[in-house]
Coordinates of C-alpha atoms and ligand atoms in Angstrom, one line a residue:
M1 CA -73.7 -100.8 125.0
L2 CA -71.6 -97.8 125.3
A3 CA -73.7 -95.9 127.8
G4 CA -71.9 -93.5 129.9
K5 CA -68.6 -93.9 127.8
R6 CA -66.8 -90.9 126.5
V7 CA -64.8 -91.0 123.2
L8 CA -62.5 -88.3 122.1
L9 CA -62.7 -88.7 118.3
I10 CA -59.8 -87.2 116.3
I11 CA -60.7 -86.8 112.6
G12 CA -57.7 -86.6 110.4
G13 CA -57.5 -85.3 106.7
G14 CA -58.5 -88.0 104.3
I15 CA -61.4 -88.7 102.0
A16 CA -62.4 -91.3 104.7
A17 CA -63.2 -88.4 107.1
F18 CA -66.8 -88.5 105.6
K19 CA -67.2 -92.0 107.2
S20 CA -66.4 -90.4 110.5
L21 CA -69.7 -88.7 110.4
T22 CA -71.5 -92.0 110.4
L23 CA -69.1 -93.2 113.1
I24 CA -70.3 -90.2 115.3
R25 CA -74.0 -91.1 114.8
E26 CA -73.4 -94.8 115.5
L27 CA -71.4 -94.1 118.6
R28 CA -74.1 -91.8 119.9
A29 CA -76.7 -94.4 119.0
A30 CA -74.8 -96.8 121.2
G31 CA -74.9 -94.5 124.0
A32 CA -71.4 -92.9 123.9
R33 CA -70.6 -89.1 124.3
V34 CA -68.4 -88.1 121.5
T35 CA -66.1 -85.1 121.8
P36 CA -64.8 -84.3 118.3
V37 CA -61.4 -82.8 117.3
L38 CA -60.9 -81.9 113.6
T39 CA -57.4 -81.4 112.1
G40 CA -56.7 -78.7 109.7
A41 CA -56.6 -81.2 106.9
G42 CA -59.7 -83.0 108.2
A43 CA -61.6 -79.7 107.8
Q44 CA -60.9 -79.7 104.1
F45 CA -63.1 -82.9 103.9
V46 CA -65.8 -82.4 106.4
T47 CA -67.1 -79.1 107.9
P48 CA -66.7 -78.3 111.6
L49 CA -70.4 -77.5 111.7
S50 CA -71.6 -80.9 110.5
V51 CA -69.2 -82.7 112.9
S52 CA -70.2 -80.7 115.9
A53 CA -74.0 -80.9 115.0
L54 CA -73.8 -84.6 114.7
A55 CA -71.8 -85.0 118.0
A56 CA -74.0 -82.4 119.8
E57 CA -70.7 -81.3 121.4
K58 CA -68.3 -78.4 120.9
I59 CA -65.7 -79.2 118.4
Y60 CA -62.0 -78.5 119.1
Q61 CA -59.7 -77.5 116.2
D62 CA -56.8 -75.3 117.3
L63 CA -54.2 -75.8 119.9
F64 CA -53.9 -72.1 120.4
D65 CA -57.6 -71.4 120.6
L66 CA -57.6 -69.4 123.8
T67 CA -61.3 -69.8 124.4
D68 CA -60.9 -73.5 124.5
E69 CA -57.9 -73.2 126.8
A70 CA -59.9 -71.2 129.3
E71 CA -62.7 -73.7 129.3
M72 CA -60.6 -76.8 129.1
G73 CA -56.8 -77.1 128.6
H74 CA -55.5 -79.6 126.1
I75 CA -53.9 -81.9 128.7
E76 CA -57.5 -82.1 130.4
L77 CA -59.2 -82.6 127.0
S78 CA -56.8 -85.5 126.3
R79 CA -57.6 -87.2 129.5
A80 CA -61.4 -86.4 129.9
A81 CA -62.5 -89.4 127.6
D82 CA -62.4 -93.2 128.3
L83 CA -60.9 -93.8 124.9
V84 CA -59.2 -91.6 122.2
V85 CA -60.1 -92.7 118.7
V86 CA -58.3 -91.5 115.6
A87 CA -60.4 -92.0 112.4
P88 CA -59.2 -91.6 109.9
L89 CA -55.6 -91.9 110.8
T90 CA -53.5 -90.5 107.9
A91 CA -50.0 -91.3 107.1
D92 CA -48.9 -87.9 108.2
L93 CA -50.6 -88.1 111.6
M94 CA -49.2 -91.7 112.0
A95 CA -45.7 -90.4 111.4
K96 CA -46.2 -87.6 113.9
M97 CA -47.4 -90.1 116.5
A98 CA -44.6 -92.5 115.9
T99 CA -42.0 -89.7 116.4
G100 CA -43.7 -88.0 119.2
L101 CA -44.4 -84.6 117.4
A102 CA -46.8 -82.3 119.0
N103 CA -47.2 -79.4 116.6
D104 CA -51.0 -79.1 116.4
L105 CA -54.0 -80.0 118.6
A106 CA -54.5 -83.6 117.5
S107 CA -50.8 -84.5 117.8
T108 CA -50.5 -82.8 121.2
L109 CA -53.5 -84.6 122.5
L110 CA -52.2 -87.9 121.3
L111 CA -48.9 -87.2 123.1
A112 CA -50.6 -86.0 126.3
T113 CA -53.2 -88.7 126.8
D114 CA -53.0 -91.3 129.5
K115 CA -56.0 -93.1 127.9
P116 CA -55.9 -96.0 125.5
V117 CA -55.7 -95.0 121.8
L118 CA -57.5 -96.7 119.0
A119 CA -56.6 -95.7 115.4
A120 CA -58.2 -96.5 112.0
P121 CA -55.7 -96.0 109.4
A122 CA -56.8 -94.7 105.9
M123 CA -54.5 -93.9 103.1
N124 CA -53.6 -94.9 99.6
V125 CA -52.4 -98.4 99.3
R126 CA -48.8 -97.5 98.3
M127 CA -48.6 -95.0 101.2
W128 CA -49.8 -97.8 103.5
Q129 CA -47.3 -100.2 102.2
H130 CA -44.3 -97.8 102.2
P131 CA -41.6 -99.0 104.5
A132 CA -41.8 -95.8 106.4
T133 CA -45.4 -96.2 107.1
Q134 CA -44.9 -99.9 108.0
R135 CA -42.0 -98.8 110.4
N136 CA -44.3 -96.2 112.1
F137 CA -47.2 -98.9 112.3
A138 CA -44.8 -101.3 114.1
T139 CA -43.5 -98.6 116.4
L140 CA -47.1 -97.6 117.4
K141 CA -48.2 -101.1 117.9
D142 CA -45.1 -101.5 120.3
D143 CA -46.2 -98.3 122.0
G144 CA -49.6 -100.0 122.8
I145 CA -51.6 -98.1 120.3
L146 CA -54.6 -100.3 119.1
F147 CA -55.6 -100.5 115.6
V148 CA -58.7 -101.4 113.6
G149 CA -58.1 -102.1 109.9
P150 CA -57.2 -100.8 107.4
D151 CA -59.4 -102.9 105.2
E152 CA -58.6 -104.1 101.7
G153 CA -60.7 -102.9 98.8
E154 CA -61.1 -100.4 96.1
M155 CA -60.1 -96.9 97.0
A156 CA -61.2 -93.5 96.4
C157 CA -58.1 -92.9 94.2
G158 CA -59.0 -96.0 92.0
E159 CA -56.3 -98.2 93.3
F160 CA -57.0 -101.5 95.0
G161 CA -55.5 -103.0 98.2
P162 CA -55.1 -102.5 101.9
G163 CA -55.6 -98.9 103.1
R164 CA -59.3 -98.3 103.2
M165 CA -60.6 -97.1 106.5
S166 CA -62.7 -99.8 108.4
E167 CA -66.4 -99.4 108.2
P168 CA -67.9 -97.4 111.0
A169 CA -69.8 -100.4 112.4
D170 CA -66.6 -102.3 112.6
I171 CA -64.9 -99.4 114.5
V172 CA -67.9 -99.3 116.9
D173 CA -67.5 -103.0 117.5
K174 CA -63.8 -102.6 118.3
I175 CA -64.4 -99.6 120.6
T176 CA -67.1 -101.6 122.4
A177 CA -64.6 -104.5 122.8
V178 CA -62.0 -102.1 124.1
L179 CA -64.3 -100.5 126.5
A180 CA -66.1 -103.6 127.7
N181 CA -65.8 -104.1 131.3
G182 CA -63.2 -106.9 131.6
P183 CA -63.2 -109.7 134.3
L184 CA -60.4 -107.8 136.2
E185 CA -62.4 -104.6 136.5
G186 CA -62.0 -103.1 140.0
R187 CA -59.1 -105.4 140.7
H188 CA -55.6 -104.1 141.6
V189 CA -52.7 -106.0 140.4
I190 CA -49.0 -105.3 141.1
V191 CA -46.5 -106.4 138.5
T192 CA -42.7 -106.2 138.9
S193 CA -40.7 -106.3 135.7
G194 CA -37.3 -105.7 134.1
P195 CA -33.8 -106.0 135.6
T196 CA -32.5 -104.1 138.6
H197 CA -29.3 -102.0 138.5
E198 CA -27.1 -102.3 141.5
P199 CA -24.6 -99.3 141.7
I200 CA -20.9 -99.9 142.1
D201 CA -20.3 -96.2 142.0
P202 CA -22.1 -93.3 140.3
V203 CA -21.3 -94.4 136.7
R204 CA -21.1 -98.2 137.1
Y205 CA -23.6 -100.9 138.0
I206 CA -24.2 -104.5 138.0
A207 CA -27.3 -105.8 136.0
N208 CA -28.7 -108.8 134.2
R209 CA -29.9 -109.6 130.7
S210 CA -33.6 -109.2 131.4
S211 CA -35.4 -107.0 128.8
G212 CA -38.6 -106.6 130.7
A213 CA -40.5 -107.9 127.8
Q214 CA -42.5 -110.6 129.7
G215 CA -43.4 -108.3 132.6
T216 CA -44.5 -105.6 130.2
A217 CA -46.6 -108.0 128.1
L218 CA -48.2 -109.2 131.3
A219 CA -49.0 -105.7 132.6
R220 CA -50.6 -104.9 129.2
A221 CA -52.6 -108.1 129.2
L222 CA -53.9 -107.6 132.7
A223 CA -54.9 -104.0 132.0
A224 CA -56.7 -105.2 128.9
L225 CA -58.8 -107.3 131.1
G226 CA -59.7 -104.3 133.1
A227 CA -57.3 -104.4 135.9
E228 CA -55.7 -101.5 137.6
V229 CA -52.1 -102.3 137.3
S230 CA -49.2 -100.8 139.3
F231 CA -46.2 -101.6 137.2
V232 CA -43.1 -101.5 139.2
T233 CA -40.3 -101.6 136.6
G234 CA -36.5 -101.7 136.6
P235 CA -34.6 -100.1 133.7
A236 CA -36.1 -102.3 131.0
D237 CA -35.4 -102.2 127.2
V238 CA -38.9 -102.1 126.2
P239 CA -41.2 -99.2 126.9
P240 CA -44.0 -99.6 129.5
P241 CA -47.4 -100.3 128.2
A242 CA -50.1 -97.6 128.1
G243 CA -53.0 -97.6 130.6
V244 CA -51.0 -98.7 133.6
R245 CA -49.5 -96.9 136.6
V246 CA -45.8 -96.9 136.1
I247 CA -43.5 -96.8 139.0
P248 CA -39.9 -96.7 137.7
V249 CA -37.2 -98.0 140.0
E250 CA -33.4 -98.8 139.7
T251 CA -32.3 -101.1 142.5
A252 CA -33.9 -104.2 144.3
L253 CA -34.2 -102.0 147.5
E254 CA -36.2 -99.4 145.6
M255 CA -38.2 -102.1 144.0
Q256 CA -39.1 -103.5 147.5
T257 CA -40.2 -100.0 148.7
A258 CA -42.3 -99.5 145.7
V259 CA -44.1 -102.8 146.0
Q260 CA -44.9 -102.3 149.6
A261 CA -46.2 -98.8 148.9
A262 CA -48.4 -100.1 146.1
L263 CA -50.3 -102.6 148.5
P264 CA -53.0 -103.6 149.1
A265 CA -53.5 -105.6 146.0
D266 CA -55.8 -108.5 144.8
A267 CA -52.8 -110.1 143.0
A268 CA -49.1 -109.5 142.6
V269 CA -47.0 -111.0 139.8
F270 CA -43.2 -110.9 140.2
A271 CA -41.8 -110.9 136.7
A272 CA -38.8 -108.8 137.5
A273 CA -35.2 -110.3 137.3
V274 CA -34.1 -108.9 140.7
A275 CA -30.4 -108.9 141.4
D276 CA -29.7 -111.2 144.4
W277 CA -27.0 -109.0 145.7
H278 CA -26.1 -105.3 145.9
V279 CA -22.6 -103.8 146.3
A280 CA -22.3 -103.2 150.1
N281 CA -19.4 -100.9 149.6
A282 CA -20.7 -98.9 146.6
S283 CA -18.7 -95.6 146.2
D284 CA -20.3 -92.2 146.3
Q285 CA -17.5 -91.1 143.8
K286 CA -16.3 -92.8 140.6
I287 CA -13.6 -95.3 141.5
K288 CA -10.3 -94.4 139.9
K289 CA -7.5 -96.7 138.9
D290 CA -4.8 -96.1 141.4
G291 CA -2.0 -96.5 138.9
R292 CA -0.2 -99.1 141.0
G293 CA -2.3 -102.1 139.9
V294 CA -4.3 -102.4 143.1
L295 CA -7.6 -103.6 142.2
P296 CA -11.0 -102.5 143.9
V297 CA -12.7 -105.3 146.0
L298 CA -16.4 -105.3 145.8
E299 CA -18.3 -106.5 148.8
F300 CA -21.8 -107.9 148.3
A301 CA -24.7 -107.9 150.6
E302 CA -28.0 -109.9 149.8
N303 CA -30.9 -108.1 148.6
P304 CA -34.4 -108.6 150.1
D305 CA -36.4 -111.3 148.4
I306 CA -39.4 -109.3 147.5
L307 CA -41.6 -112.2 146.4
A308 CA -40.8 -114.2 149.6
E309 CA -41.6 -111.2 151.8
I310 CA -44.9 -110.5 150.1
S311 CA -45.9 -114.1 150.1
H312 CA -45.3 -114.3 153.8
L313 CA -47.2 -111.2 154.9
K314 CA -49.6 -111.8 157.6
R315 CA -51.5 -108.6 156.8
N316 CA -52.3 -107.3 153.4
R317 CA -51.1 -110.4 151.5
P318 CA -52.6 -110.3 148.0
A319 CA -55.0 -113.2 147.4
L320 CA -52.8 -114.5 144.6
V321 CA -49.0 -114.2 144.5
V322 CA -47.3 -115.3 141.3
G323 CA -43.5 -115.7 141.0
F324 CA -41.3 -116.5 138.0
A325 CA -38.5 -119.0 138.2
A326 CA -35.7 -118.4 135.8
E327 CA -33.7 -121.6 135.7
T328 CA -30.9 -123.0 133.6
D329 CA -31.1 -126.6 134.7
N330 CA -33.5 -129.0 136.5
V331 CA -36.3 -126.5 135.7
L332 CA -39.2 -128.2 137.1
K333 CA -37.4 -129.5 140.3
N334 CA -35.8 -126.2 141.1
A335 CA -39.0 -124.2 140.3
T336 CA -41.2 -126.6 142.5
A337 CA -38.7 -126.1 145.4
K338 CA -38.7 -122.4 144.7
R339 CA -42.4 -122.2 145.1
Q340 CA -42.3 -124.0 148.5
R341 CA -39.4 -121.8 149.6
K342 CA -40.8 -118.6 148.6
G343 CA -44.5 -119.3 149.8
C344 CA -46.1 -118.0 146.5
D345 CA -49.3 -119.5 145.1
W346 CA -48.0 -120.0 141.6
I347 CA -44.6 -120.2 140.0
V348 CA -44.2 -119.6 136.2
A349 CA -41.1 -121.6 135.4
N350 CA -38.9 -121.0 132.3
D351 CA -35.6 -122.3 131.1
V352 CA -33.4 -119.3 130.5
S353 CA -30.3 -121.3 129.2
P354 CA -28.7 -119.3 126.5
E355 CA -29.5 -121.8 123.8
T356 CA -33.2 -121.3 124.3
G357 CA -32.9 -117.5 123.4
I358 CA -35.6 -116.7 125.9
M359 CA -33.8 -114.1 127.9
G360 CA -34.1 -111.0 125.9
G361 CA -36.1 -112.9 123.1
A362 CA -39.7 -112.6 121.9
E363 CA -40.8 -116.1 122.9
N364 CA -41.1 -118.0 126.1
A365 CA -41.8 -121.7 127.0
V366 CA -43.2 -121.8 130.5
T367 CA -44.5 -124.4 132.9
L368 CA -47.2 -123.2 135.4
I369 CA -46.8 -124.7 138.8
T370 CA -49.8 -124.4 141.2
D371 CA -51.3 -126.3 144.1
A372 CA -52.8 -128.7 141.6
G373 CA -49.5 -129.6 139.9
S374 CA -47.6 -128.5 136.8
E375 CA -48.8 -127.7 133.3
S376 CA -46.2 -127.2 130.4
W377 CA -47.4 -124.7 128.0
P378 CA -46.1 -124.8 124.4
R379 CA -43.4 -122.4 123.3
M380 CA -45.3 -119.1 122.2
S381 CA -44.7 -115.4 122.0
K382 CA -44.3 -113.6 125.3
D383 CA -47.6 -111.7 124.4
A384 CA -49.4 -115.0 124.1
V385 CA -48.0 -116.3 127.5
A386 CA -49.1 -113.0 129.0
T387 CA -52.7 -113.2 127.7
R388 CA -53.1 -116.8 128.9
L389 CA -51.6 -116.0 132.2
A390 CA -53.8 -112.9 132.7
Q391 CA -56.8 -115.0 131.9
R392 CA -55.8 -117.6 134.5
I393 CA -55.4 -114.9 137.1
A394 CA -58.8 -113.4 136.2
E395 CA -60.3 -116.9 136.7
A396 CA -58.5 -117.4 140.0
L397 CA -59.7 -114.0 141.3
A398 CA -63.4 -114.6 140.2
Ligands
CTP401 N1 -37.5 -112.3 143.3 C1 -37.8 -111.2 144.1 N2 -36.8 -110.6 144.8 C2 -35.6 -111.1 144.7 C3 -35.2 -112.2 144.0 C4 -36.2 -112.8 143.2 O1 -38.9 -110.8 144.1 N3 -34.6 -110.5 145.5 C5 -38.5 -112.9 142.6 C6 -38.5 -112.8 141.0 O2 -39.2 -111.6 140.6 C7 -39.1 -114.1 140.6 C8 -38.7 -115.2 141.7 O3 -38.5 -114.3 142.8 O4 -40.5 -113.9 140.6 C9 -37.7 -116.0 141.4 O5 -36.6 -115.3 140.9 P1 -35.3 -116.1 140.6 O6 -34.2 -115.1 140.1 O7 -35.6 -117.2 139.6 O8 -34.9 -116.7 141.9 P2 -34.0 -116.4 143.1 O9 -34.7 -116.1 144.3 O10 -32.9 -115.4 142.6 O11 -33.2 -117.8 143.3 P3 -31.9 -118.5 142.7 O12 -31.0 -117.3 142.3 O13 -31.4 -119.3 143.7 O14 -32.3 -119.3 141.5

């Protein structure tokens, strides 16, 4: 089930740490290799010897343990596994993760890793329900951290409610689901996302209201199905998802170069709100008021249409090219014409008139236009649109 998979297991300091011993046994029984990391507080609950004996692996405890550093640096350790699991995740470790602290081995590994992270919180019910913990929980979910639990039930401290660490068998199930080979395993997908910034001078630029939320959600959903994602993103409001190759760009021209460099790909999805023009007479220096009321005149030049260019490639054209059509009127008619004009396979049309609240909002109502016609999807979260679209892409590439 988990044969050949490597799990880096970080054991935090809570009474639930004793369940992590069972977790190690069950992970090994499923075929996984477990590299254990025990925090200082964790070592108050379980002994390093029992952890490393059950894992049949060296245990890592101290950031400044020079022997470990000589064998394997902490950066390497954070990336050598397929998945990082934190069980139990304490309120303290959660706060460190949410603020990006790196003052011990566990928090440093969590900041340095480029692998998915699955956490199993465990703490007293009031600590779990505290607004600070809930804030940290929301932040970590936005950062792409995966969670299992906490469960509800009687706690070691005698109180009742949410806060119990999930049972080891449930954690193993979740790990198996996360590590399962998805339908897009071995497929490379390029996703463009966010707005572009077109400079006027070194301090000013022209931009649009795209937050990058839909493109980011899509990249995350594709990665969750096993795709290798090249995420070419303009300066977005939302952070990029974990587990994708992030290629940050500013301008449309940089986005074009980055997309070309990322080819070949099995599919390319163009969710970016690319500026149609750049300022042809952008200044190298900050433009000053001249004091006599003479206003600067900006000249515009058209940006390359990246979607059309990739759709019309003779060589290296991705098998599936998907564009978005942000429209404010005649959505279906304009989007259908746009699909023809640009030469892409699918267009995801959405109405971005201000009254819809879609641009910069959390929801989207889209119509998928393909060769076969158009399908209107109900209004749903951008995450749900992303999941559905990623599944359709997986089916099309199968
Ligand atoms: N697009 C692109 N490069 C551009 C402009 C747009 O790759 N220079 C892509 C977008 O990522 C999107 C699709 O083309 O997938 C349509 O973008 P949209 O802004 O709706 O269309 P435009 O081509 O700008 O057309 P118009 O402004 O006439 O509506």
